[in-house]
Coordinates of C-alpha atoms and ligand atoms in Angstrom, one line a residue:
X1 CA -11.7 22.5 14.1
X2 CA -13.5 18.8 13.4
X3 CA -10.9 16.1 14.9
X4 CA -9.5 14.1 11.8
X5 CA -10.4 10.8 12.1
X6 CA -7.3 8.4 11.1
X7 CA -8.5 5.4 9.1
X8 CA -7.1 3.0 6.8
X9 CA -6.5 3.7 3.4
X10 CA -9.7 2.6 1.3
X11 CA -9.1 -0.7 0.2
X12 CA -6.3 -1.8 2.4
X13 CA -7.1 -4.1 5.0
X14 CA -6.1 -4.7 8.4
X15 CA -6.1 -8.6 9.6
X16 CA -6.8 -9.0 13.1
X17 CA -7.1 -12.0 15.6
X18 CA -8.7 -14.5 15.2
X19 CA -8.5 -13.6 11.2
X20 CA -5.0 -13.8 11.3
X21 CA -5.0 -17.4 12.5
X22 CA -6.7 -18.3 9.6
X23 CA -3.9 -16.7 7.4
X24 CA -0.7 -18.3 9.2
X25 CA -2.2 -21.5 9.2
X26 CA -3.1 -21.3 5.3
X27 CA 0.5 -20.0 4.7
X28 CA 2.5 -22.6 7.0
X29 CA 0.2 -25.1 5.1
X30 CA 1.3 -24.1 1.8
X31 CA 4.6 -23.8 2.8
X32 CA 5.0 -27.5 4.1
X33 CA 3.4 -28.4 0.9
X34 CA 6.0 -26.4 -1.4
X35 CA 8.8 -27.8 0.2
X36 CA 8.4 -31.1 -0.9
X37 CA 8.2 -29.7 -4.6
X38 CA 11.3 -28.6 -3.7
X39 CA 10.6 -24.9 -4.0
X40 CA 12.4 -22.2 -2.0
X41 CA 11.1 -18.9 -0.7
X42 CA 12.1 -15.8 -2.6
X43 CA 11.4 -12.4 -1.3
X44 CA 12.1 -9.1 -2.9
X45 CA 11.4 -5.7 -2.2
X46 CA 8.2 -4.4 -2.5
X47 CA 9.4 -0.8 -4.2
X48 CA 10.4 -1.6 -7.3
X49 CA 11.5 0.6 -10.6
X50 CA 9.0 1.5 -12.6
X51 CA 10.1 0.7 -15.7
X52 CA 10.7 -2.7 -14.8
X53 CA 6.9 -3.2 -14.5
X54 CA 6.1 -1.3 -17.7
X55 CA 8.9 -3.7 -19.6
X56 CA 7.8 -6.8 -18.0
X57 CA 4.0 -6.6 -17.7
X58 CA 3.4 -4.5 -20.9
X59 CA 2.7 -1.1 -21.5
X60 CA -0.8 -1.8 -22.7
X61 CA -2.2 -3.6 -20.1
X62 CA -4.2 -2.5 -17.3
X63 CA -1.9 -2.9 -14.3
X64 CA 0.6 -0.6 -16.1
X65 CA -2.1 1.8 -17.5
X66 CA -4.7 2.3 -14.9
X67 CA -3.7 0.0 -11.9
X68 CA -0.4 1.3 -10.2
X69 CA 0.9 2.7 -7.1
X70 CA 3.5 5.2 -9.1
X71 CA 5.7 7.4 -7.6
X72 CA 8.6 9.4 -7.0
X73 CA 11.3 9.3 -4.2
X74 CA 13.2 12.4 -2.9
X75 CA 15.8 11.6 -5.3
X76 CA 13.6 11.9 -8.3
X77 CA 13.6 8.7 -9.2
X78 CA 10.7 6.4 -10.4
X79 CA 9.5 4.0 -7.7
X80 CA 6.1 1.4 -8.1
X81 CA 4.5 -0.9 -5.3
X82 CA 4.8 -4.2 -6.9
X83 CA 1.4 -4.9 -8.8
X84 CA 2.3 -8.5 -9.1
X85 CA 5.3 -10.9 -8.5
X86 CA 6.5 -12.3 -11.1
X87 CA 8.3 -9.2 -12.4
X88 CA 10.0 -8.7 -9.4
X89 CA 11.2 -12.2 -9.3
X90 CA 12.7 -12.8 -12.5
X91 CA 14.0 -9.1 -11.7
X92 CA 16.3 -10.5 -9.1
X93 CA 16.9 -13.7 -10.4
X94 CA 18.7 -12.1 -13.4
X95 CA 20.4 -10.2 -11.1
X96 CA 22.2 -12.5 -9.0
X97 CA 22.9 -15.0 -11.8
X98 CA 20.7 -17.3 -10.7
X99 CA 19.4 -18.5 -13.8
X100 CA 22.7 -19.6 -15.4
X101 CA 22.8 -22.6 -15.8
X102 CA 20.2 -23.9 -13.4
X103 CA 16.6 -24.2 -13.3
X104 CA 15.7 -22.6 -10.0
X105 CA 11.8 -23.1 -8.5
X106 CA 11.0 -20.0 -6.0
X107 CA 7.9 -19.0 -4.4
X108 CA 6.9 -15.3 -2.5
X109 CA 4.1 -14.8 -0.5
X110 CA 3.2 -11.2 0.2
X111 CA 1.4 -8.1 -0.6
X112 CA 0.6 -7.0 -3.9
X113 CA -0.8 -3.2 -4.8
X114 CA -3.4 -2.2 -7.5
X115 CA -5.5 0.9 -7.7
X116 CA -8.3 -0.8 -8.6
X117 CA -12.2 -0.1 -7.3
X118 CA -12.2 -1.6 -4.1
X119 CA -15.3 -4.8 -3.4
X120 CA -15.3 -8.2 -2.4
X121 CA -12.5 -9.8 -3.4
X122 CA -11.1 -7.2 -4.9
X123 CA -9.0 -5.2 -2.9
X124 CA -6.0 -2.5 -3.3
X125 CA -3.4 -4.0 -1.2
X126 CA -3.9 -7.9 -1.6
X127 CA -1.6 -10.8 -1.0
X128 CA -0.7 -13.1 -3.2
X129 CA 1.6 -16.7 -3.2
X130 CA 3.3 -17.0 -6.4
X131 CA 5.1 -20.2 -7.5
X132 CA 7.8 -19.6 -10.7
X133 CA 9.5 -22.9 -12.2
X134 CA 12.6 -21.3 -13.9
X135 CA 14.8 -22.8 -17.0
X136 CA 12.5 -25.6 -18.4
X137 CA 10.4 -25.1 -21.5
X138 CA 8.3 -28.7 -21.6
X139 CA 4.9 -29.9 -21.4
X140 CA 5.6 -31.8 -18.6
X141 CA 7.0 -28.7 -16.9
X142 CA 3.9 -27.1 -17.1
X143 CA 1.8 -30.3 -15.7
X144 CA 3.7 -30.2 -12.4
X145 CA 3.2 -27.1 -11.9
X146 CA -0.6 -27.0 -12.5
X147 CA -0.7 -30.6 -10.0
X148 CA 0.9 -28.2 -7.2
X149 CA -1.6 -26.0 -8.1
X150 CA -4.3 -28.6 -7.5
X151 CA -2.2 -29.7 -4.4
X152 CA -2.7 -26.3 -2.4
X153 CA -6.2 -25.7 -3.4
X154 CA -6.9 -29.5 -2.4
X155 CA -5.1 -28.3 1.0
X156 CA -7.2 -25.4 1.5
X157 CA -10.4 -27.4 1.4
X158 CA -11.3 -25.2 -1.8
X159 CA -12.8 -26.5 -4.3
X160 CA -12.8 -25.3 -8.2
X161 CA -12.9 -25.7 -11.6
X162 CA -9.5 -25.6 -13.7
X163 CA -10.2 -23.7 -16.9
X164 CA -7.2 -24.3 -19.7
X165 CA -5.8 -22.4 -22.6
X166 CA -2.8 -22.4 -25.0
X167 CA -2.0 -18.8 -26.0
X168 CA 0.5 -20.3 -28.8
X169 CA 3.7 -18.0 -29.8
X170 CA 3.8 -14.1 -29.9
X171 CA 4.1 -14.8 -33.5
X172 CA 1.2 -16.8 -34.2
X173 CA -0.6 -14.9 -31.9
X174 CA 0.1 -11.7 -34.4
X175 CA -1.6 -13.2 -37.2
X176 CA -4.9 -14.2 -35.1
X177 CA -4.7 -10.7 -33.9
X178 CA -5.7 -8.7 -37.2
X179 CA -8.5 -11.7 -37.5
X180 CA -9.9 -10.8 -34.3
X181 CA -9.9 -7.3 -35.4
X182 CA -11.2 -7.6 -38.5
X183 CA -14.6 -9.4 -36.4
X184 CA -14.2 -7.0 -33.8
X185 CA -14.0 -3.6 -35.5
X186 CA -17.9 -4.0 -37.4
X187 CA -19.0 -4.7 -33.9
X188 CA -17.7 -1.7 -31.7
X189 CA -19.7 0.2 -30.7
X190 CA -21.4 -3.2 -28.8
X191 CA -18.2 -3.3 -26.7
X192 CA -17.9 -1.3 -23.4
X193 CA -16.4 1.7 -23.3
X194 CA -12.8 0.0 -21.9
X195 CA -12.9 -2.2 -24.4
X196 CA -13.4 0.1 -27.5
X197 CA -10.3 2.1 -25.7
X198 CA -8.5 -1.1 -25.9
X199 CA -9.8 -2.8 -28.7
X200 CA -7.2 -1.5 -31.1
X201 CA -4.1 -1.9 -29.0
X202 CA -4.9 -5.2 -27.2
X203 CA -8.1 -7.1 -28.7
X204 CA -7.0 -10.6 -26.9
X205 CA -8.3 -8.4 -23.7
X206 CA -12.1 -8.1 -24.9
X207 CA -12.3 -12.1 -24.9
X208 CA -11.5 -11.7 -21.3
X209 CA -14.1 -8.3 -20.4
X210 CA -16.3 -9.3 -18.0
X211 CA -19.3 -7.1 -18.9
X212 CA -21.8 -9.1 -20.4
X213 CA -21.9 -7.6 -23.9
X214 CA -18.5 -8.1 -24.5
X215 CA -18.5 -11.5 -23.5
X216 CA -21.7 -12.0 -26.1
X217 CA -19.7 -10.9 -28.5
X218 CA -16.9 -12.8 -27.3
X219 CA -18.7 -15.7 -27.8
X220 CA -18.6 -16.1 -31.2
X221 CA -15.6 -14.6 -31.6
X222 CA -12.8 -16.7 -34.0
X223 CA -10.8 -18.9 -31.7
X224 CA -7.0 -18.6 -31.2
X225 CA -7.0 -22.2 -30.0
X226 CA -7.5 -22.3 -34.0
X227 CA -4.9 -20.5 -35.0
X228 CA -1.9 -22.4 -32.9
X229 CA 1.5 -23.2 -34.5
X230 CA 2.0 -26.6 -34.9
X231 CA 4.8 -26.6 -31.6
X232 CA 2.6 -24.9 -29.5
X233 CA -0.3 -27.0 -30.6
X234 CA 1.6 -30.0 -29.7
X235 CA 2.7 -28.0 -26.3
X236 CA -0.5 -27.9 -25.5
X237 CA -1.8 -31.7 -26.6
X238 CA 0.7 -32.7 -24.2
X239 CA 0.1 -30.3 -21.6
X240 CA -3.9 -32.2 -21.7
X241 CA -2.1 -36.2 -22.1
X242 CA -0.3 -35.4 -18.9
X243 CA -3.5 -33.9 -16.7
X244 CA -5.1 -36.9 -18.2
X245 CA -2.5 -39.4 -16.5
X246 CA -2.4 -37.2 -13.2
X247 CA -6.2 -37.8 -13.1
X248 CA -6.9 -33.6 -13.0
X249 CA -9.7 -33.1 -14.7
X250 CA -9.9 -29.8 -16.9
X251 CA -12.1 -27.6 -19.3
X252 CA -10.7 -25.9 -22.3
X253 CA -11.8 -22.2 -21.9
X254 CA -10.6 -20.7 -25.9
X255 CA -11.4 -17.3 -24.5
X256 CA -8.9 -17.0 -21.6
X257 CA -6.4 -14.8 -22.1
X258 CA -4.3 -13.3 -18.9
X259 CA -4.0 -9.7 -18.2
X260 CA -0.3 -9.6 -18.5
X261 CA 1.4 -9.4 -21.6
X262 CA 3.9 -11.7 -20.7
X263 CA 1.9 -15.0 -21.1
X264 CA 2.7 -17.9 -24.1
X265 CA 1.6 -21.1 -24.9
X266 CA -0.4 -22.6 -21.8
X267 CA -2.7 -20.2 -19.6
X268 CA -5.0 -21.7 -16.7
X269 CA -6.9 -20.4 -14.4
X270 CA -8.6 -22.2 -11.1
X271 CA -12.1 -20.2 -10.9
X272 CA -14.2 -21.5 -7.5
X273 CA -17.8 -21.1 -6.8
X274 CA -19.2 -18.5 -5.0
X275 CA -16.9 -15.6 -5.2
X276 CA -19.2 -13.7 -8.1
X277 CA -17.4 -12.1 -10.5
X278 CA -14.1 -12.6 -8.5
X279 CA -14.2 -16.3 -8.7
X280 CA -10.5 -16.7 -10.0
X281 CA -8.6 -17.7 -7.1
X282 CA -5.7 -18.7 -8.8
X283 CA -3.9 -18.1 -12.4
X284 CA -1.1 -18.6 -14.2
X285 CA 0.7 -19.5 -17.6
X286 CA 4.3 -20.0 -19.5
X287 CA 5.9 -17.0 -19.9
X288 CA 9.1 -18.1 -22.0
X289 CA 9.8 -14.5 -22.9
X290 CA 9.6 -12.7 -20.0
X291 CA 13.1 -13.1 -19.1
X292 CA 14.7 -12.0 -22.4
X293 CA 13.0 -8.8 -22.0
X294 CA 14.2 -8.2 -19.2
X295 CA 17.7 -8.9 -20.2
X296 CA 18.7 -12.1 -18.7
X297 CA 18.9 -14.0 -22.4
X298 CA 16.5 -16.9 -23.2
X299 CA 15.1 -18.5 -20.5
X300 CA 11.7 -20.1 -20.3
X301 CA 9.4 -20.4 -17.5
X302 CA 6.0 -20.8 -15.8
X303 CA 4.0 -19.8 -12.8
X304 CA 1.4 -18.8 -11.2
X305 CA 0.0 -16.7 -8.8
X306 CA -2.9 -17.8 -6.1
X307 CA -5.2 -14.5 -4.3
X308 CA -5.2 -15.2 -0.4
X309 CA -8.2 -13.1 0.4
X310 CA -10.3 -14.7 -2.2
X311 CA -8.9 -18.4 -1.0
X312 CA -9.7 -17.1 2.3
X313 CA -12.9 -16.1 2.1
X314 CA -13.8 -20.0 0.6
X315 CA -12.3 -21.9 3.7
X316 CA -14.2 -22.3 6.9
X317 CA -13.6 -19.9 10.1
X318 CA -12.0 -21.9 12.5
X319 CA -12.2 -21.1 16.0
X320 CA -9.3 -19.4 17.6
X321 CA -7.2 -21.5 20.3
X322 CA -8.0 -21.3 23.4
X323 CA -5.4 -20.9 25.9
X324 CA -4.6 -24.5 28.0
X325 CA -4.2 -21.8 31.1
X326 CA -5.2 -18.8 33.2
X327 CA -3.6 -18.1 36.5
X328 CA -4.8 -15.7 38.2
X329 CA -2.6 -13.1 41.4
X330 CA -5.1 -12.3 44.1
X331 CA -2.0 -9.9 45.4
X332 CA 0.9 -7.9 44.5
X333 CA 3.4 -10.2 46.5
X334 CA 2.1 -13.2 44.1
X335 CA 2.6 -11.3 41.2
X336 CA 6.3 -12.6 40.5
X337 CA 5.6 -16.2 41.2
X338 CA 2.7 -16.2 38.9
X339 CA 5.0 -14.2 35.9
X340 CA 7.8 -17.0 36.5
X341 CA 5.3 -19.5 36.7
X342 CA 4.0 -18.1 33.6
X343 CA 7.3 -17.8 31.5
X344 CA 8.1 -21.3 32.6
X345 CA 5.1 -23.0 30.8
X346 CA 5.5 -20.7 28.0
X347 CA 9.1 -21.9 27.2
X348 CA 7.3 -25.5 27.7
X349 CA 4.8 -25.2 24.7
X350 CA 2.0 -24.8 27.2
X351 CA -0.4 -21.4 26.3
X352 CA -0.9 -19.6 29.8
X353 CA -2.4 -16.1 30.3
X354 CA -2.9 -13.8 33.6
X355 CA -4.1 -11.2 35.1
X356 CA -4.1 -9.8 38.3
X357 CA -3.6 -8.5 40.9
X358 CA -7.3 -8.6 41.6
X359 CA -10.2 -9.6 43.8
X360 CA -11.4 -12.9 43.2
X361 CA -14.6 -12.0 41.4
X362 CA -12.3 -10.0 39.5
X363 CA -9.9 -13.1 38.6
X364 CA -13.2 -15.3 37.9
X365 CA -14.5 -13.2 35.1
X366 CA -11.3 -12.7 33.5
X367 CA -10.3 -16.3 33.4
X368 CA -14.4 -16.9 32.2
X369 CA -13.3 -14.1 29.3
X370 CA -10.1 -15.7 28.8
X371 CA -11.7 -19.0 27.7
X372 CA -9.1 -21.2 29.3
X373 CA -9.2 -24.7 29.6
X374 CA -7.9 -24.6 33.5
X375 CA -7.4 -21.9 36.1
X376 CA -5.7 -21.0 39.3
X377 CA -5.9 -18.1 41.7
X378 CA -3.6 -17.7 43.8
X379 CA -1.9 -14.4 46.2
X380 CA 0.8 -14.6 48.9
X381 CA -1.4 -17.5 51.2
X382 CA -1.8 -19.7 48.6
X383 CA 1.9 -19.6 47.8
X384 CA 2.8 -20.7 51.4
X385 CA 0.2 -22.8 52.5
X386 CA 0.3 -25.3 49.5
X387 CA -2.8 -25.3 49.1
X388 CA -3.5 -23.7 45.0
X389 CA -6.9 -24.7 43.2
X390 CA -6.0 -26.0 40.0
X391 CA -9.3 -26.2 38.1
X392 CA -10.8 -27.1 34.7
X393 CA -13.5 -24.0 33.5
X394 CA -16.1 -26.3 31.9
X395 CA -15.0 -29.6 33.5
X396 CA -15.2 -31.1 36.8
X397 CA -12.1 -32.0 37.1
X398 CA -9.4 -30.5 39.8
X399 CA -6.2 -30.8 41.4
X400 CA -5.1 -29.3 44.8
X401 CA -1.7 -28.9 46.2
X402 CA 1.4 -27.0 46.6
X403 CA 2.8 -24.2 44.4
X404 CA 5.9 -25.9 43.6
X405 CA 4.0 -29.1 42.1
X406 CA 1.7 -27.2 39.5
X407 CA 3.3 -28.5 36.9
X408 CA 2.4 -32.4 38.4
X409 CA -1.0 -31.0 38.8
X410 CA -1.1 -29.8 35.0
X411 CA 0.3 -32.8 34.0
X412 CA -2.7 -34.7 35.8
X413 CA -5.6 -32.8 34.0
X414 CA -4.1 -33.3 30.7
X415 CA -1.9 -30.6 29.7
X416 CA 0.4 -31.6 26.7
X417 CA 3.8 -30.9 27.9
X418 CA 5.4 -32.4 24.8
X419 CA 4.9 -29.4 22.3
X420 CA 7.3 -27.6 24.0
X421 CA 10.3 -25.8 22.0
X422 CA 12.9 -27.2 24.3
X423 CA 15.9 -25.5 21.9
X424 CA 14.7 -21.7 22.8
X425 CA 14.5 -22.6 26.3
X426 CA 16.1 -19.5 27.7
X427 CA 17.9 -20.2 31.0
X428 CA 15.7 -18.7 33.6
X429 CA 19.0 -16.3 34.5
X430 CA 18.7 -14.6 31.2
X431 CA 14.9 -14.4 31.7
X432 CA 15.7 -12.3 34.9
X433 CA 18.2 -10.3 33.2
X434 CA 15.7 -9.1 30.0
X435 CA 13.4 -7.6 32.9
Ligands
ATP1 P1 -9.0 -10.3 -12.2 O1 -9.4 -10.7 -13.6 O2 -9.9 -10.9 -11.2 O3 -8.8 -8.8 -12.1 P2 -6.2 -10.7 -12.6 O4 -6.2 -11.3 -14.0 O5 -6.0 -9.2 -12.5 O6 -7.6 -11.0 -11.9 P3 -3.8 -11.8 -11.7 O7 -3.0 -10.6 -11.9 O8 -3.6 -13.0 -12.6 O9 -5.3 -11.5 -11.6 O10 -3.6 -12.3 -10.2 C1 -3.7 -13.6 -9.7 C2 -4.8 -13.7 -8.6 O11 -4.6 -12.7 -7.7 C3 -6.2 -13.5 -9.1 O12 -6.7 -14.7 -9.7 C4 -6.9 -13.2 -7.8 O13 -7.2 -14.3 -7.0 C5 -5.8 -12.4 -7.1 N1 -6.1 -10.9 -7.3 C6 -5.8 -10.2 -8.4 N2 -6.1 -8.9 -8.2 C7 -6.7 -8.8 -6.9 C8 -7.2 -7.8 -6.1 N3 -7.3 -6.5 -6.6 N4 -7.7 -8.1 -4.9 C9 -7.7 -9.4 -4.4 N5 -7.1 -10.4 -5.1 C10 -6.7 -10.1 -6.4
MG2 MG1 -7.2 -7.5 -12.5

């Protein structure tokens, strides 16, 4: 029988070193960044009911229709892998009360699920950060959270264009609706084959097709910027003053429209170059409704949700770190100083690895492969006759002297003893005892 090869599932990805470097570094940026806005992490679970996704997101869209990870558990029951955040957020918000009365700002960071045909940039299990700003319906609401938009991507080293849109009220929205259809419907047999599926159900969705008929057609298509009521018109006047004052320059897009049927009033998008057809790397909008339909009464709110991969893929490859440190145990009796040793530095801050025990030309290579700044051999003479080899790979520089001084000798060639977590310092008792 052929062996069955196990692999990943198509379109999930693993992230290894050095890749993953890249990713903590990106997140522990952004998460610096969003405390000082003041916004605290949220994270829910990552099954969620399904129906919460079809209430929240819309039963027309195509997350809901053609996008999700549905099943059901051994108890029957209906269970999804989140396809986006948002719904899971203001799930638990509602839950635990949290929006009585208070304006909470939350953020989540994590995977996101959508069966979806799997290429560059567009993957089935992706991860998203997501910032929602909870209980405030005003322009200026909406400006802040568009400048911590700008913040991050500024962060990242990314740069893009931010593309802006005012999708008014559901209301007003209705009326532009059967005007859009009434241009649409002469025309559709032009459309793509998604989009004369859709076309009836959810027109705002051709405006947005990326094939390049539709968007021909889309074109010329009667704009719902036109047809804003006079609030959400002045919404979105003010939304523009306030960019204006922040200095964030802007484009008004009339044909973006968001995927999610949750969306009113203001919808942006931060589209880079060089991503292709996947150049939105972060979108959002105000979805003041969202939380009524879910049964947590009026609250209004806005967010937005940023694609790691496709930031990822826009921000330089940086070398992994190299360790300050290899020590090398020539022979079984050094083997415990050199682990001690070893654990020492590491409660210190200071990045050693080893190997051993082994001949020297042994050792050499593997401190050569482990790119360390310095290195040491040592085995049981060493150890007694004070006499270890503390040297820099690259460098000329080198200390010699007694085991017991290493650290001195580190200390000499530069090692940076000040990063160091001194409050997880384990005593070195409790060390002993965990091996
Ligand atoms: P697109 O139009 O590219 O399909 P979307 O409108 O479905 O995007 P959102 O649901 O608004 O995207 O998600 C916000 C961001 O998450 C996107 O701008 C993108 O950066 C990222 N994203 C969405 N879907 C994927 C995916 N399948 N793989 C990787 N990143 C994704
Ligand atoms: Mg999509």
């Amino acid at each position: 029988m052929a062996e069955l090869t196990l692999h990943a599932v198509r379109g999930m990805n693993d992230i290894l070193p050095p890749e993953s470097a890249s990713w903590q570094r990106l997140e522990s940026l952004f998460r610096d960044i969003l405390r000082v806005y003041g916004v605290g992490e949220v994270r829910t679970p990552i099954l969620e009911q399904s129906i919460l996704f079809a209430r929240a997101i819309g039963d027309i869209t195509d997350i809901v229709q053609k996008e999700m990870y549905t099943f059901q558990d051994r108890n029957g029951v209906s269970l999804t892998l989140r396809p986006e955040g948002t719904a899971g957020v203001a799930r638990a918000m509602i839950e635990h009360g949290l929006l009585r009365g208070q304006s909470p700002r939350v953020y989540y960071l994590g995977p996101m699920f959508r069966h979806e045909r799997p290429q560059k940039g567009r993957y089935r299990q992706f991860h998203q950060l997501g910032v929602e700003f909870f209980g405030n319906g005003g322009a200026a609401t909406d400006a802040e959270l568009i400048a911590l938009s700008a913040h991050l991507l500024a962060a990242a080293g990314v740069p893009a264009q931010l593309q802006l849109n005012s999708l008014g009220t559901p209301a007003a929205r209705a009326s532009y609706r059967e005007q859009l259809l009434a241009y649409l419907r002469p025309q559709r047999d032009s459309l793509c084959a998604d989009c004369q599926s859709r076309m009836e159900r959810n027109p705002l969705r051709v405006l947005d097709c990326k094939m390049a008929g539709c968007q021909a057609i889309a074109q010329d298509a009667p704009k719902l910027l036109d047809h804003l009521d006079p609030e959400s018109a002045e919404h979105f006047a003010l939304v523009q003053r306030l960019l204006d004052d922040l200095g964030i320059p802007y484009q008004i897009n009339p044909r973006l429209v968001r995927g999610l049927d949750y969306y009113h009033r203001t919808v942006f998008e931060w589209v880079a170059e060089g991503l292709g057809s996947q150049a939105t790397v972060l979108a959002g909008g105000r979805y003041d409704g969202l939380v009524e339909q879910l049964g947590g009464g009026f609250v209004p709110a806005v967010g937005f949700a940023l694609g790691m991969e496709r930031l990822l893929t826009l921000t330089p490859v940086q070398p992994s770190p190299r360790p300050e440190l290899f020590l090398g145990a020539l022979d079984e009796p050094a083997l415990g100083a050199v682990l001690q040793t070893c654990q020492n530095l590491r409660r210190q801050g200071v990045s050693v690895v080893m190997a051993g025990p082994g001949s020297v030309k042994q050792l050499l290579k593997a401190a050569q492969r482990s790119a360390a700044r310095l290195q040491a051999l040592l085995g049981e003479r060493e150890l007694h006759d004070a006499n270890v080899l503390l040297k820099e790979q690259a460098g000329n520089g080198q200390w010699q002297g007694s085991w017991t001084l290493l650290e001195q000798g580190l200390r000499s060639l530069g090692v940076d003893f000040e990063r160091g977590h001194p409050h997880t310092t384990a005593p070195s008792d409790a060390v002993g005892k965990l091996s």
